[in-house]
Coordinates of C-alpha atoms in Angstrom, one line a residue:
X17 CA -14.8 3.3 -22.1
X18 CA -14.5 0.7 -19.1
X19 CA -11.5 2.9 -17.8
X20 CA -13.8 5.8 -17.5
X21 CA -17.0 4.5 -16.7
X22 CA -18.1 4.6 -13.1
X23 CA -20.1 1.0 -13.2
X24 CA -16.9 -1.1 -14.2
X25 CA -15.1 0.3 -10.7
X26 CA -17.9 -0.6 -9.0
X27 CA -17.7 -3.9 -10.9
X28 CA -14.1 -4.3 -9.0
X29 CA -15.2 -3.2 -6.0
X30 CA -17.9 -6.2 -5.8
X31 CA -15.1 -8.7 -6.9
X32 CA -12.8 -7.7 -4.0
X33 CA -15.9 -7.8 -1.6
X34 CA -16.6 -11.1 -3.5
X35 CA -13.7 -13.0 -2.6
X36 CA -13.1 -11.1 1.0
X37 CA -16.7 -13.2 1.6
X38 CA -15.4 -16.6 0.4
X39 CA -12.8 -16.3 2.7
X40 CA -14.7 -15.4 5.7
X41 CA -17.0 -18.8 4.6
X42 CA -13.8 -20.7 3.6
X43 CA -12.3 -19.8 7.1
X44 CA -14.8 -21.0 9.1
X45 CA -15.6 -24.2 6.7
X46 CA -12.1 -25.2 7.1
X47 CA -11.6 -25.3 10.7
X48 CA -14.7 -26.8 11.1
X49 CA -13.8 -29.9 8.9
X50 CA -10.4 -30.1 10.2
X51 CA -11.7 -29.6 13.9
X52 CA -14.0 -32.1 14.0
X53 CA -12.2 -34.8 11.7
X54 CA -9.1 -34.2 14.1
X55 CA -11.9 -35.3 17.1
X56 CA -13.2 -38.4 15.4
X57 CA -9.8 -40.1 14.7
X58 CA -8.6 -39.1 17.6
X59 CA -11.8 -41.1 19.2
X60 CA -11.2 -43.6 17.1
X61 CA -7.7 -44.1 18.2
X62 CA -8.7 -44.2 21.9
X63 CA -10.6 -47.4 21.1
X64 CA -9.4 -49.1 18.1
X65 CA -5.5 -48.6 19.2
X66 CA -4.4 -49.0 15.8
X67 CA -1.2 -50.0 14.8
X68 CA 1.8 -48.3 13.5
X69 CA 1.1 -48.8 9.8
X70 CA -2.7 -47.5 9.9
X71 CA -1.9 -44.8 12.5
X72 CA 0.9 -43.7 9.4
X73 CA -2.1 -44.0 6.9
X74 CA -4.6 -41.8 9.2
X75 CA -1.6 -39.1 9.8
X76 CA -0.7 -38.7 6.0
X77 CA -4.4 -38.7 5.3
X78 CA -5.2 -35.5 7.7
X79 CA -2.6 -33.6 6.4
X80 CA -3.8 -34.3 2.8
X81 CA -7.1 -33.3 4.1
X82 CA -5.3 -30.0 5.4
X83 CA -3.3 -29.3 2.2
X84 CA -6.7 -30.0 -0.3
X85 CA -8.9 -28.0 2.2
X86 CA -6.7 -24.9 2.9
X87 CA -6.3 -24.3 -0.7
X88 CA -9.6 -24.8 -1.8
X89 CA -11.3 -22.4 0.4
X90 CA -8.2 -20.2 1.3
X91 CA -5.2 -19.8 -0.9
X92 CA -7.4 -19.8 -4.3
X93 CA -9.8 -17.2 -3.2
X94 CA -6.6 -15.4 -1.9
X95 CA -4.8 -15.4 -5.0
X96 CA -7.9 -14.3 -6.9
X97 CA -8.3 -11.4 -4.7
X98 CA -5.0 -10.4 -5.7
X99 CA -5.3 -11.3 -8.9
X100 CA -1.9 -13.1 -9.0
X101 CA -5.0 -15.7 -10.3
X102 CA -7.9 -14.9 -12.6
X103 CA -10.9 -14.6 -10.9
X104 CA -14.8 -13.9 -11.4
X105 CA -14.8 -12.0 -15.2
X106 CA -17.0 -9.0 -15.0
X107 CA -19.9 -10.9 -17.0
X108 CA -19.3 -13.0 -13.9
X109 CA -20.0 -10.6 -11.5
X110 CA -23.0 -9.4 -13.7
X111 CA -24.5 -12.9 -13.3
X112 CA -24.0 -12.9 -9.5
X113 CA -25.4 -9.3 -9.4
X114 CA -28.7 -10.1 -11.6
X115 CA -29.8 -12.6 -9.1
X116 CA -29.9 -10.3 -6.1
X117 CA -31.2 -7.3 -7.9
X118 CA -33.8 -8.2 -10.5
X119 CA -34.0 -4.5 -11.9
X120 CA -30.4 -3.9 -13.6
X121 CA -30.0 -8.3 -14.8
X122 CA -30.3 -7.1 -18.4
X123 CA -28.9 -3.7 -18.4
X124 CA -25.7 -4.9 -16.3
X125 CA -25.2 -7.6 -19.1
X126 CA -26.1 -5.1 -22.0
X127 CA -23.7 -2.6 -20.9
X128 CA -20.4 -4.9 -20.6
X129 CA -21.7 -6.7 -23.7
X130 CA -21.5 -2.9 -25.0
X131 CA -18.5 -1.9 -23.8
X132 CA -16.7 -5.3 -25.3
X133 CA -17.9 -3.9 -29.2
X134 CA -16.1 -1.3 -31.6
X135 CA -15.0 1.3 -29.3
X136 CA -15.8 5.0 -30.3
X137 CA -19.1 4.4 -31.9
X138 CA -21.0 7.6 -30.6
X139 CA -24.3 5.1 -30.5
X140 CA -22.8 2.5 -28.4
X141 CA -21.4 5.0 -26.0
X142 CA -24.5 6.9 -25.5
X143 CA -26.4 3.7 -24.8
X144 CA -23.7 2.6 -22.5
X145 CA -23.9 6.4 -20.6
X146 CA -27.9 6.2 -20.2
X147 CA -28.1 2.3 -18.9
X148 CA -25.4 3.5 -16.9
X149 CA -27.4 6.1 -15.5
X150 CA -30.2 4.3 -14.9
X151 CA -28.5 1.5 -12.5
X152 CA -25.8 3.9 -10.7
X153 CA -28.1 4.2 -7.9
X154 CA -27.7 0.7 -7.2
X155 CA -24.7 -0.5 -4.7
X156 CA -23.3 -4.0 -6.1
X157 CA -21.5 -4.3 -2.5
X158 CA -24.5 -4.4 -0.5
X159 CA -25.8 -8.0 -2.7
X160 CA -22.6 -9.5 -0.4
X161 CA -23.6 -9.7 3.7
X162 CA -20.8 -10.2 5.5
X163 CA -23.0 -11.1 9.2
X164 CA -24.5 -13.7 6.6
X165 CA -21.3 -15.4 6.4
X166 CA -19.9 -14.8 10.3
X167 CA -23.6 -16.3 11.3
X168 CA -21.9 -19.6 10.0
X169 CA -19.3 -19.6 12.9
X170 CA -22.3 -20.8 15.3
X171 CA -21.4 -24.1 13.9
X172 CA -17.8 -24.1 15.1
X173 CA -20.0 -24.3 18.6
X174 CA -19.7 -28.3 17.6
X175 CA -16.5 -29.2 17.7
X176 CA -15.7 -26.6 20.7
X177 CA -18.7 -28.4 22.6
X178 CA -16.8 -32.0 22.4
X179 CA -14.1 -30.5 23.6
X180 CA -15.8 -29.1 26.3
X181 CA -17.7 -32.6 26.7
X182 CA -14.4 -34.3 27.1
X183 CA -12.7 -31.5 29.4
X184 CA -15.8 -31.5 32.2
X185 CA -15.9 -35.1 32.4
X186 CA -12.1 -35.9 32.9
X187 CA -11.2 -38.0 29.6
X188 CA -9.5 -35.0 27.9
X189 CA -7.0 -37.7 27.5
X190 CA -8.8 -39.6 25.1
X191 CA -7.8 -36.3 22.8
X192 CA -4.1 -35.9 23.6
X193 CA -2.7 -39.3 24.0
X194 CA -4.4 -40.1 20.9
X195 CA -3.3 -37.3 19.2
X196 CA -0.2 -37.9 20.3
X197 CA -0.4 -41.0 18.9
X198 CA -1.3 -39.9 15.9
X199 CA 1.6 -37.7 15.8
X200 CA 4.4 -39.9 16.6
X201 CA 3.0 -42.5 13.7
X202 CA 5.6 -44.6 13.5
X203 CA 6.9 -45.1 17.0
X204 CA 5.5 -48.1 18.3
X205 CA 2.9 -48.0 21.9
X206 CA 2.5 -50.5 24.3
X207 CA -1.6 -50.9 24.5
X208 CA -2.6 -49.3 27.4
X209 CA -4.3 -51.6 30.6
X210 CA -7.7 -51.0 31.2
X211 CA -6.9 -50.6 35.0
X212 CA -4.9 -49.0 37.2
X213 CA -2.5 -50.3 40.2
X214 CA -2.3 -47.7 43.1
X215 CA 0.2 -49.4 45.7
X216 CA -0.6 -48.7 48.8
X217 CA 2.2 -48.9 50.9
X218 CA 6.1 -48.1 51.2
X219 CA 8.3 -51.3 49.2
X220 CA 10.6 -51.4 51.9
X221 CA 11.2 -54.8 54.3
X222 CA 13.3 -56.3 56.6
X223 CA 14.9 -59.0 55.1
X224 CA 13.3 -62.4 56.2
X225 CA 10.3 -60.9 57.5
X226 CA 7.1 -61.1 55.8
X227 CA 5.8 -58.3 53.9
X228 CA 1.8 -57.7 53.3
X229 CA 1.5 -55.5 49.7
X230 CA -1.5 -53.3 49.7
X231 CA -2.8 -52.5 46.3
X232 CA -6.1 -50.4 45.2
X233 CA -7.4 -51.6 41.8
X234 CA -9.4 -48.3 39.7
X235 CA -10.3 -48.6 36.0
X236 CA -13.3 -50.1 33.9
X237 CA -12.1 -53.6 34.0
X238 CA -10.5 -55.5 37.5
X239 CA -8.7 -58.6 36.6
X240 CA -9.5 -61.6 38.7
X241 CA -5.8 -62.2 40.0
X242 CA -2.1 -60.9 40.0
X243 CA 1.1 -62.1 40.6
X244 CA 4.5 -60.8 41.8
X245 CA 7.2 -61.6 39.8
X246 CA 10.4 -61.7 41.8
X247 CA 14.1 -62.9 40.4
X248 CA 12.4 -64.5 37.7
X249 CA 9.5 -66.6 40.1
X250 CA 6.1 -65.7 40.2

């Protein structure tokens, strides 16, 4: 009776559009996590300048995060559309179905409970036919909205604005070096100075005469004094 009644391929139909949906969702829920948890340890990298063995524990950790998220919201819902795993049972899908359309809740649920009984009982089959009847002008498809789900992109517009936030004001660096970082867990970085030191000048001098240095000092913090180490004295 399922094999030949209309409803049950219409039933499948709704699945597939089912799990096509919580991909779309899962898509955009899983670059946004992994976007914007990327940003914050890589801000807190910039400032914290953690050492090899926590910079190891933050890079394991992201890719955990990666691996747990991807196949949450992606490779499941992939393999149930495929059904290489079981999905949503039609019951399931009759569930789902009653919520958005009121009118066919019990006759959607009466007619798979039906069509799960004795098979060719004349009765049962002519109940089935006339519920069948009455809710085949319904489509399931149109309970899923797939704009609903893309409308949840606008929040990808977060992460994407750091970015941009960091870009226009010229500390895009605090993104790559730390990533970088981040990356390269276990090499060891020499802490950064808070400065820089712009020489001003060609190092080149005749011996014996004297030599003035000109330096330019940029950064967020200018250290009172410097000295020249040559051969060993300052």
């Amino acid at each position: 009776m399922k094999d030949s009644n209309p409803l049950f391929s219409k039933l499948n139909k709704f699945i597939r559009k089912y799990y096509v949906n919580q991909l779309i969702k899962g898509g955009i829920l899983t670059l946004l996590i992994l976007l914007l948890f990327s940003i914050f340890i890589s801000i807190l990298e910039h400032y914290m300048n953690f050492n090899v063995g926590f910079r190891t524990f933050l890079f394991w950790l992201y890719i955990t995060i990666n691996i747990i998220i991807f196949s949450k919201f992606l490779v499941i819902p992939s393999l149930k559309l495929f059904k290489i795993r079981r999905g949503i049972s039609h019951a399931d899908a009759a569930k789902i179905l009653g919520k958005h359309f009121n009118e066919i809740d019990d006759k959607l649920v009466n007619i798979i409970e039906l069509s799960n009984m004795t098979p060719n009982n004349e009765l049962i089959n002519a109940s089935i036919e006339q519920k069948t009847k009455e809710i085949s002008p319904v489509s399931f498809t149109n309970a899923i909205k797939f704009k609903s789900s893309l409308k949840k992109g606008k929040w990808l517009l977060i992460p994407l604005l750091l970015i941009l936030i960091f870009v226009f004001s010229g500390k895009t660096h605090v993104l790559t070096k730390s990533s970088e970082r981040i990356i390269k867990h276990n090499k060891f970085f020499e802490p950064e100075a808070p400065y820089d030191l712009i020489i001003g000048n060609d190092l080149v001098a005749e011996q014996y005469d004297d030599f003035v240095l000109n330096i330019q000092i940029a950064g967020n913090e200018i250290p009172k004094e410097f000295f020249i180490e040559i051969e060993n004295h300052d």
